[in-house]
Amino acid sequence: MYTGTLSFDLLLGDVHSLKQKRAVIRPIVAELQKKFRVSVAEVGDQDLHRRATVGLAAVSGDAGHLAGLLDECERLVAARPEVELLSVRRRFHGEDDE
């Protein structure tokens, strides 16, 4: 079994309230969940209007499949015009990890 996580540090565009922030983040979270069947949520910077940290996790029996899935998720977020992807932190754990 292999598990992989991504943590996206996002800068939001013209956002001036937490309500506007939710309107930007929710569709990204929903698209990742629907398209890739991964667990995803806003996990940090909830009190800041123009910043967001989104965490994503996935499990697979195949390391190559999981790496490809994480790559696709990263590309989807990076392609969103309403956010700027500042950084991505990737963690990958395999059966041999302790």
Short mmCIF file of C-alpha atoms in Angstrom, two decimals, residues 33-67:
data_model
loop_
_atom_site.label_atom_id
_atom_site.label_comp_id
_atom_site.label_asym_id
_atom_site.label_seq_id
_atom_site.Cartn_x
_atom_site.Cartn_y
_atom_site.Cartn_z
CA GLN A 33 -12.78 15.17 -5.17
CA LYS A 34 -15.04 14.45 -8.13
CA LYS A 35 -12.42 14.01 -10.83
CA PHE A 36 -9.76 12.09 -8.90
CA ARG A 37 -11.63 10.54 -5.92
CA VAL A 38 -9.11 11.90 -3.40
CA SER A 39 -9.56 13.31 0.09
CA VAL A 40 -9.09 17.07 0.02
CA ALA A 41 -9.84 20.01 2.31
CA GLU A 42 -8.74 23.51 3.19
CA VAL A 43 -6.33 22.85 6.04
CA GLY A 44 -4.65 26.16 6.79
CA ASP A 45 -4.80 29.95 6.57
CA GLN A 46 -8.57 29.86 7.13
CA ASP A 47 -8.57 33.34 8.68
CA LEU A 48 -6.68 35.02 5.81
CA HIS A 49 -8.60 36.40 2.82
CA ARG A 50 -6.02 35.98 0.08
CA ARG A 51 -4.13 32.86 1.22
CA ALA A 52 -5.19 29.24 1.47
CA THR A 53 -3.55 25.94 2.25
CA VAL A 54 -5.29 22.95 0.68
CA GLY A 55 -4.33 19.42 1.68
CA LEU A 56 -4.90 16.30 -0.42
CA ALA A 57 -4.40 12.61 0.34
CA ALA A 58 -4.68 9.44 -1.75
CA VAL A 59 -4.02 5.72 -1.30
CA SER A 60 -3.12 3.15 -3.96
CA GLY A 61 -1.70 -0.31 -4.31
CA ASP A 62 0.55 0.85 -7.15
CA ALA A 63 3.29 3.44 -6.63
CA GLY A 64 3.36 4.52 -10.29
CA HIS A 65 -0.39 5.06 -10.38
CA LEU A 66 -0.26 7.12 -7.19
CA ALA A 67 2.61 9.30 -8.46
#
